[in-house]
mmCIF file with all atom_site columns, C-alpha atoms and ligand atoms in Angstrom:
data_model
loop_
_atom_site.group_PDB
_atom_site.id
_atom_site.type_symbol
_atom_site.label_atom_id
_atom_site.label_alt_id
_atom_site.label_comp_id
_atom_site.label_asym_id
_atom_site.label_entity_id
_atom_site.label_seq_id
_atom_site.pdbx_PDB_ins_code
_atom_site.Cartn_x
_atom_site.Cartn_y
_atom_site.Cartn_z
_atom_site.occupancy
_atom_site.B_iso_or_equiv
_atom_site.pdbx_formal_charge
_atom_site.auth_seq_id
_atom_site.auth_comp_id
_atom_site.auth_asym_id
_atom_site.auth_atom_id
_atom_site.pdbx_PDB_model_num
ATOM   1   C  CA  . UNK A 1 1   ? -51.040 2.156  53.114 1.00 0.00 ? 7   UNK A CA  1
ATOM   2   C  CA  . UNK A 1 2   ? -54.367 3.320  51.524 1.00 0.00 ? 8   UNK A CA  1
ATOM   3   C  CA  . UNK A 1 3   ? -55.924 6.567  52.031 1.00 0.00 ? 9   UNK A CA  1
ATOM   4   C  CA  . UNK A 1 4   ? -59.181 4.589  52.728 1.00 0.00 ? 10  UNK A CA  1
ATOM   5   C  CA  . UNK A 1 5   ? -57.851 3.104  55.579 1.00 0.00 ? 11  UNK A CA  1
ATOM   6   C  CA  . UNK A 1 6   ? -55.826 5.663  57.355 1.00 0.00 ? 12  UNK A CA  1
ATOM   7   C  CA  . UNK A 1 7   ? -56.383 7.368  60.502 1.00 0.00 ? 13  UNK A CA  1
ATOM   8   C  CA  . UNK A 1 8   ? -57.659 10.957 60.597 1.00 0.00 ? 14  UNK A CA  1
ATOM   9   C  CA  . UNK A 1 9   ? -55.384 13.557 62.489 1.00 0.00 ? 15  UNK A CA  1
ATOM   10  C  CA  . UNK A 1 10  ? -55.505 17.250 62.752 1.00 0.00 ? 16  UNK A CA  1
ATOM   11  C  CA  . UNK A 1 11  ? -55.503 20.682 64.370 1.00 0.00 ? 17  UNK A CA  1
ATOM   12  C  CA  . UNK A 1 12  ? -55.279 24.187 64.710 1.00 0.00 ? 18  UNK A CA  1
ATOM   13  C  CA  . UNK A 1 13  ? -52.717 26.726 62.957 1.00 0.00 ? 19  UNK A CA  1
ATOM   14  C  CA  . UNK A 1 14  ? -50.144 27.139 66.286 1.00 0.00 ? 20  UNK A CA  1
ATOM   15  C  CA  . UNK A 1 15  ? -50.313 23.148 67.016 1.00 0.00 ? 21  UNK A CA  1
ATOM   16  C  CA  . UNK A 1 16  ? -51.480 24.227 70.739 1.00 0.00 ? 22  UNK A CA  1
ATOM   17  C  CA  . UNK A 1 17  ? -54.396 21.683 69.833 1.00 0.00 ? 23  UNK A CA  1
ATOM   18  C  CA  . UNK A 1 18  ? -53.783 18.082 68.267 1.00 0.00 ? 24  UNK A CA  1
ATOM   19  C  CA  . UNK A 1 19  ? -56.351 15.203 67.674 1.00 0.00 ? 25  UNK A CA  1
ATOM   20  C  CA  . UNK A 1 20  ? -56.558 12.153 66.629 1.00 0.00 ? 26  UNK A CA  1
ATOM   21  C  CA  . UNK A 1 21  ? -59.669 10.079 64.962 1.00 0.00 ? 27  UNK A CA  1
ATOM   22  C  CA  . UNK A 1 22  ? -60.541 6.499  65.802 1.00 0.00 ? 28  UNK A CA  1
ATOM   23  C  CA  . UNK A 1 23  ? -62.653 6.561  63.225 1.00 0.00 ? 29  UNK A CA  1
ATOM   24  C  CA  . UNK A 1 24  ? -63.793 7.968  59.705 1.00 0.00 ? 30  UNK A CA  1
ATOM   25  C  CA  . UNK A 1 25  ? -66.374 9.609  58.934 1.00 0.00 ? 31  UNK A CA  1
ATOM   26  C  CA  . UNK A 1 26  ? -68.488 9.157  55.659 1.00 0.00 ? 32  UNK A CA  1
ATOM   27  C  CA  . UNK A 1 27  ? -67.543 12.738 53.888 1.00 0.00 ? 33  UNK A CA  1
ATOM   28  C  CA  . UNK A 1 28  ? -67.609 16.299 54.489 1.00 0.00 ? 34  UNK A CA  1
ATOM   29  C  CA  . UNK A 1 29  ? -70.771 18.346 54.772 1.00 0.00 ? 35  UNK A CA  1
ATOM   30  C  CA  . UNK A 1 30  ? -70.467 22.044 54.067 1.00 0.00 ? 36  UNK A CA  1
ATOM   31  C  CA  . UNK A 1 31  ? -72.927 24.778 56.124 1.00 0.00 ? 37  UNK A CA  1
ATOM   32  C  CA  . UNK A 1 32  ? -74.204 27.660 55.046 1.00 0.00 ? 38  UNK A CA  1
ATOM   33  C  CA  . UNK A 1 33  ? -75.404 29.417 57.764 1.00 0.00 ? 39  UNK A CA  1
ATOM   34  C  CA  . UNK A 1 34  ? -74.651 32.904 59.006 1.00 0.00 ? 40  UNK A CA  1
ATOM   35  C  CA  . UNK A 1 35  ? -72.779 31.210 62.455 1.00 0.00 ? 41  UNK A CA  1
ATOM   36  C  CA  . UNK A 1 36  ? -70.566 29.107 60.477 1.00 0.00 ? 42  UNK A CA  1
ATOM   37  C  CA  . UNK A 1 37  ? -69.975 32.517 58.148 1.00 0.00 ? 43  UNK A CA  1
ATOM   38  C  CA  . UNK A 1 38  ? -68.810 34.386 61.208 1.00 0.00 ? 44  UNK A CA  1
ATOM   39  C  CA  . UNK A 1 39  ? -66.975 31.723 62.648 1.00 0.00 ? 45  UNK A CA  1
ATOM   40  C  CA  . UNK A 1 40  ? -64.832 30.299 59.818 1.00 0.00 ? 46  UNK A CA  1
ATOM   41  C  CA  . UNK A 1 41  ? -64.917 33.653 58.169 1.00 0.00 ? 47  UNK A CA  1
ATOM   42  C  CA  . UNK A 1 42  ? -66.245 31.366 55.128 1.00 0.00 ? 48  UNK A CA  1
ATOM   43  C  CA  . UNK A 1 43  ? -69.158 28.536 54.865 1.00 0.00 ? 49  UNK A CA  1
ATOM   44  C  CA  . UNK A 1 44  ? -68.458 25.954 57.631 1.00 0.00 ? 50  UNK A CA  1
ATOM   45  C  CA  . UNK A 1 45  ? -67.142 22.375 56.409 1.00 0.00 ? 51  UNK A CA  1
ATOM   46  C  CA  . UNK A 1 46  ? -67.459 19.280 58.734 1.00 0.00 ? 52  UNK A CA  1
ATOM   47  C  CA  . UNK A 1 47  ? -66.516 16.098 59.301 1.00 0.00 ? 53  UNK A CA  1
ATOM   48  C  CA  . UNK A 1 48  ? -68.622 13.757 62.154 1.00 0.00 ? 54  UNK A CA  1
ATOM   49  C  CA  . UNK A 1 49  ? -67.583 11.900 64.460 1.00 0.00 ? 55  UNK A CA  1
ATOM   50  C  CA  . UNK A 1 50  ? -68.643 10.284 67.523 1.00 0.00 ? 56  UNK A CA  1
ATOM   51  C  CA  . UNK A 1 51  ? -67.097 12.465 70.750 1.00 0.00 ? 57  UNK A CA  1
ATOM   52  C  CA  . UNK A 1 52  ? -65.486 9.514  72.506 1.00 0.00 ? 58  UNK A CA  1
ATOM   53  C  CA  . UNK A 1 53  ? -63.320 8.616  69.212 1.00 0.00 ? 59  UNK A CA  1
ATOM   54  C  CA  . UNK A 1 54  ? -61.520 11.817 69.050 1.00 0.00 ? 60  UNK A CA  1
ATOM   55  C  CA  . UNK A 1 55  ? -58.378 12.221 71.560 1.00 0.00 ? 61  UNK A CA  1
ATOM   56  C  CA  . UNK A 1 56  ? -56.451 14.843 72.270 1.00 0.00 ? 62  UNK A CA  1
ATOM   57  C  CA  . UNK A 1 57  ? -52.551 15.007 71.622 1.00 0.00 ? 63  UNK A CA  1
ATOM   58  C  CA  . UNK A 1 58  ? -52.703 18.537 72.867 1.00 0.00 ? 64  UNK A CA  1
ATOM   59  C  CA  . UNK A 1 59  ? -55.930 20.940 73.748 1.00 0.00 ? 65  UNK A CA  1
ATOM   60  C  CA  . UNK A 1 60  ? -53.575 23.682 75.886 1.00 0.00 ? 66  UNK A CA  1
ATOM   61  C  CA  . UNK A 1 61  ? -55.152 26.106 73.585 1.00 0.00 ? 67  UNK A CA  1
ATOM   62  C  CA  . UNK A 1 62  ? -59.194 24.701 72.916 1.00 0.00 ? 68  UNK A CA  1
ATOM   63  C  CA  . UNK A 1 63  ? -61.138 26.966 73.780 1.00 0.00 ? 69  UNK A CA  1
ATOM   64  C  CA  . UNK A 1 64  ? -65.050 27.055 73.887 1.00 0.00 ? 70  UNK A CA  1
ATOM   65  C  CA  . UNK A 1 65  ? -67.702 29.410 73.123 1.00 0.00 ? 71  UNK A CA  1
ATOM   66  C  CA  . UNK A 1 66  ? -71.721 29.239 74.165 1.00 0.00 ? 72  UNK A CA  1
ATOM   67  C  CA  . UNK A 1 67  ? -72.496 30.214 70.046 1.00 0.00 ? 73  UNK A CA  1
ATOM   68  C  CA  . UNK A 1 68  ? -76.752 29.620 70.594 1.00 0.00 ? 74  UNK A CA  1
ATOM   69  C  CA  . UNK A 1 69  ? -78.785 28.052 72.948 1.00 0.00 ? 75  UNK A CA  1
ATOM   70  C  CA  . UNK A 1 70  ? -78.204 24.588 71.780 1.00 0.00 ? 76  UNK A CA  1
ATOM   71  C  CA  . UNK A 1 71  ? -74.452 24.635 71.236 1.00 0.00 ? 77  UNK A CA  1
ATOM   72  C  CA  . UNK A 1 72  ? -71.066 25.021 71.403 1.00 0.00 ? 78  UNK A CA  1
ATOM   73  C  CA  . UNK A 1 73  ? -68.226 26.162 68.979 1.00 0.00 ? 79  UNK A CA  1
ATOM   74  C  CA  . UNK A 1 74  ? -64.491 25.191 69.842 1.00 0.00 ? 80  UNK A CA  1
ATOM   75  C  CA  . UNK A 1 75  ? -61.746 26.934 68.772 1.00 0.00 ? 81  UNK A CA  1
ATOM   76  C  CA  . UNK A 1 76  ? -57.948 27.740 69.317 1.00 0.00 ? 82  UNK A CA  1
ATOM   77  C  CA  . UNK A 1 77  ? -57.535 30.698 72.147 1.00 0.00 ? 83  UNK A CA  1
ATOM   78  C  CA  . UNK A 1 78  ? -53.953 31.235 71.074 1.00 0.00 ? 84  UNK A CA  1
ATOM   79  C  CA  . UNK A 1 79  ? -53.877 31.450 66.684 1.00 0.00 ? 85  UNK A CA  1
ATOM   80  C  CA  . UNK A 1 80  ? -57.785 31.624 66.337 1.00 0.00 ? 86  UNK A CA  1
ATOM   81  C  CA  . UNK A 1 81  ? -58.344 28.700 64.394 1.00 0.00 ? 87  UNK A CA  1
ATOM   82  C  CA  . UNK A 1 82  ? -62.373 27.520 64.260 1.00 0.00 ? 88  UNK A CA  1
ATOM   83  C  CA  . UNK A 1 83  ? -62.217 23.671 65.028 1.00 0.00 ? 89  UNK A CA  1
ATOM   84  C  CA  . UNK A 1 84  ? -65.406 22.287 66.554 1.00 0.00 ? 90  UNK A CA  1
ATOM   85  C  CA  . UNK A 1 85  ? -69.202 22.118 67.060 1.00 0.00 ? 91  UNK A CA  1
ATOM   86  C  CA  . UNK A 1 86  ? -70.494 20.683 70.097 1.00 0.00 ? 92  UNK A CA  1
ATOM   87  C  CA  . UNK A 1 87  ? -74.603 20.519 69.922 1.00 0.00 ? 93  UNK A CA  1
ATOM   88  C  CA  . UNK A 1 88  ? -75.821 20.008 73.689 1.00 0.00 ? 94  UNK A CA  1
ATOM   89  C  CA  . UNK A 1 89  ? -76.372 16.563 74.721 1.00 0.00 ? 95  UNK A CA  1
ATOM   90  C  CA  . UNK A 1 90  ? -75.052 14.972 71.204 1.00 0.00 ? 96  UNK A CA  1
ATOM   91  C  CA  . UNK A 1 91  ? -73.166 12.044 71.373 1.00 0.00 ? 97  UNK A CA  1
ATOM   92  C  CA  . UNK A 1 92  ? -71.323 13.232 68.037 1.00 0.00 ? 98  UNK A CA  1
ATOM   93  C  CA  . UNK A 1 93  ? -68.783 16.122 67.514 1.00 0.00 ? 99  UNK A CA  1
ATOM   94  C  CA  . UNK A 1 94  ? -68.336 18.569 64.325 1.00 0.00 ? 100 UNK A CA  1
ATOM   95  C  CA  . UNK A 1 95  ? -64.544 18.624 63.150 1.00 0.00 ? 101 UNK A CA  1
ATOM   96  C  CA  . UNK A 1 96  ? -63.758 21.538 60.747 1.00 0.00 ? 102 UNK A CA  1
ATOM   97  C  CA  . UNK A 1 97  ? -62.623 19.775 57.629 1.00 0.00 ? 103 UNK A CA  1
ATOM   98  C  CA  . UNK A 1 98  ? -60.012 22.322 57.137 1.00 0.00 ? 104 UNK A CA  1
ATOM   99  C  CA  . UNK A 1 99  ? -58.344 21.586 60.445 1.00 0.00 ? 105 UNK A CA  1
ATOM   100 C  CA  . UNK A 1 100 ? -57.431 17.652 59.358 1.00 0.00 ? 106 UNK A CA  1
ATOM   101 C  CA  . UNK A 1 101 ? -53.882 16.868 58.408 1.00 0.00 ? 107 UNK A CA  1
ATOM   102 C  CA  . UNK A 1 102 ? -53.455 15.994 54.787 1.00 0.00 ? 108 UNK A CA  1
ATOM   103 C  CA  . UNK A 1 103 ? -54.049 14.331 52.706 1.00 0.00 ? 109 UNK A CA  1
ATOM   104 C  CA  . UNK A 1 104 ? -58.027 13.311 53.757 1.00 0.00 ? 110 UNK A CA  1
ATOM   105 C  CA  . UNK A 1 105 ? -59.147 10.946 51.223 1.00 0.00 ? 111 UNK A CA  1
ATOM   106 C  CA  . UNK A 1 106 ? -62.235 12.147 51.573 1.00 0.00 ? 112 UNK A CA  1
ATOM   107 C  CA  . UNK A 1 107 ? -64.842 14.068 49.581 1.00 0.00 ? 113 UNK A CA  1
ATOM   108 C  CA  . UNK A 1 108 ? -68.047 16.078 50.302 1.00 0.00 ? 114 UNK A CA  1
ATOM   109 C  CA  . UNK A 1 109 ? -71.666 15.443 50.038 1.00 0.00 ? 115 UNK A CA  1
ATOM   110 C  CA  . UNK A 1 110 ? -73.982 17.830 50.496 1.00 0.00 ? 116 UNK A CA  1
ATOM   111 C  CA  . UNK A 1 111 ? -74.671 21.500 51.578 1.00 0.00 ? 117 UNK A CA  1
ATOM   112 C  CA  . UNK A 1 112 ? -76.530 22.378 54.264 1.00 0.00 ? 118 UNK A CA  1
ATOM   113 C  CA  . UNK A 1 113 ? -78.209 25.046 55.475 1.00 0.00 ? 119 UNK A CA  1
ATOM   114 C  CA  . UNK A 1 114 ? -78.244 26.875 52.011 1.00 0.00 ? 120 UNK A CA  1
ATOM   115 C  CA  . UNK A 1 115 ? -81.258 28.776 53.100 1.00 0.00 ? 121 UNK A CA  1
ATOM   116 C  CA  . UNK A 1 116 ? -78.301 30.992 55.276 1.00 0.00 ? 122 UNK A CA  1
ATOM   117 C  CA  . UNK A 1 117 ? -75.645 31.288 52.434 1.00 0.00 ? 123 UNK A CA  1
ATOM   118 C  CA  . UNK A 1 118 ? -74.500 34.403 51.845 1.00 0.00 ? 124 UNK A CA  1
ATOM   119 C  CA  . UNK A 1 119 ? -74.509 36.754 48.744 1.00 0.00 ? 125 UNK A CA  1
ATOM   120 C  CA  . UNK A 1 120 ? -70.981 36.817 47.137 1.00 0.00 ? 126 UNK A CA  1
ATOM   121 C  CA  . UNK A 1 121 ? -70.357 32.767 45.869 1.00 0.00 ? 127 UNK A CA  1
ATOM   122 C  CA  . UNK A 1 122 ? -72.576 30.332 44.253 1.00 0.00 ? 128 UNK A CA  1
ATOM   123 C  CA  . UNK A 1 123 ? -72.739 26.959 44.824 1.00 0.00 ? 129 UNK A CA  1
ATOM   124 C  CA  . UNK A 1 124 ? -72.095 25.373 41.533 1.00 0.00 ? 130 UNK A CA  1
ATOM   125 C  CA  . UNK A 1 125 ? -70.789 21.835 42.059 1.00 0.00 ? 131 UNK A CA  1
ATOM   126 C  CA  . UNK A 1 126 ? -74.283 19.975 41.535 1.00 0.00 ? 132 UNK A CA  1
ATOM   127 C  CA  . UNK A 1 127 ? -73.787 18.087 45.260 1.00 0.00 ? 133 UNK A CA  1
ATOM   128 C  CA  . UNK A 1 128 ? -77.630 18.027 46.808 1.00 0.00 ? 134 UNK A CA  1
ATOM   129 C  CA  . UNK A 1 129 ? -78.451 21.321 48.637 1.00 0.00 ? 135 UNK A CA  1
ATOM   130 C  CA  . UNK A 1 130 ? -80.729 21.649 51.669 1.00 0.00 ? 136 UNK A CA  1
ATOM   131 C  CA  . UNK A 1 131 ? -82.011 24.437 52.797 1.00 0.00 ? 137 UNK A CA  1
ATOM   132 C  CA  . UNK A 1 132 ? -82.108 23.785 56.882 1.00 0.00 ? 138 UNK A CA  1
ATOM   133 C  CA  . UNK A 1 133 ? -80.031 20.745 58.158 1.00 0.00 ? 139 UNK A CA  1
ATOM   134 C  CA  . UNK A 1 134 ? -77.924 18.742 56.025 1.00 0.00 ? 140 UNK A CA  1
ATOM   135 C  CA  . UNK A 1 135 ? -79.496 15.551 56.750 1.00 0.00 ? 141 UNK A CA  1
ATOM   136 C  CA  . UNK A 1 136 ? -81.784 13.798 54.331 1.00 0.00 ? 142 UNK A CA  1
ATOM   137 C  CA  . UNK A 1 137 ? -84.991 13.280 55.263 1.00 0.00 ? 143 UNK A CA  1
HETATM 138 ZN ZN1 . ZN  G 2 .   ? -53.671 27.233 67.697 1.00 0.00 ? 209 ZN  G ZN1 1
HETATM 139 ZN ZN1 . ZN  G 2 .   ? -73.569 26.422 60.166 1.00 0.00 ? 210 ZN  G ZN1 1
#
């Protein structure tokens, strides 16, 4: 079976929440920004995917907190692990890279947000930076 090909699971630390991916995404895109510091403790790293192609094996644990005005963060209530980001009224869902089951097969490809990073790490692995969103223009 090829990496390529192969379905995308993952979860949080304590296994209280389990998912599966219908689909793959293209890469991993990494954020910068002070939320994602706080949250992850580190810069954030995400996959996306479209909401209705992620299903649950287990979500006892998920839960959710109001992080700005114009989104959600999800997260395990029981070990503490940071797992999603839920922007209001997106059809699309943020997976924490870190939470999928190994290995990936995939790669990253970009930074975003770099305007936010913080003051102890540089980014030195000549991927394309942007300083607000991720997405190219
Ligand atoms: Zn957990
Ligand atoms: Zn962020």
């Amino acid at each position: 079976m090829s990496g390529q090909g192969r379905a995308l699971s993952g979860g949080c630390l304590c296994g209280g929440v389990r998912f599966l991916l219908a689909e793959r995404p293209d890469g991993v895109v990494t954020c910068h920004c002070g939320q994602c510091r706080r949250f992850h403790g580190h810069i954030g790293a995400y996959i996306t995917v479209p909401r209705d192609t992620v299903t649950f094996d287990a979500d006892a644990t998920l839960s959710w907190y109001r992080s700005s005005d114009i989104a959600e963060r999800g997260f395990c209530g029981r070990c503490g692990s940071s797992l999603f980001w839920k922007g209001d009224g997106k059809s699309e869902i943020e997976i924490a890279a870190g939470s999928l089951d190994q290995p990936t097969g995939l790669t990253t490809l970009r930074h975003g947000y770099v305007a936010g990073k913080a003051d102890y790490y540089e980014i030195t692995d000549g991927l394309e930076q942007f300083p607000a969103s991720s997405e190219p223009e």
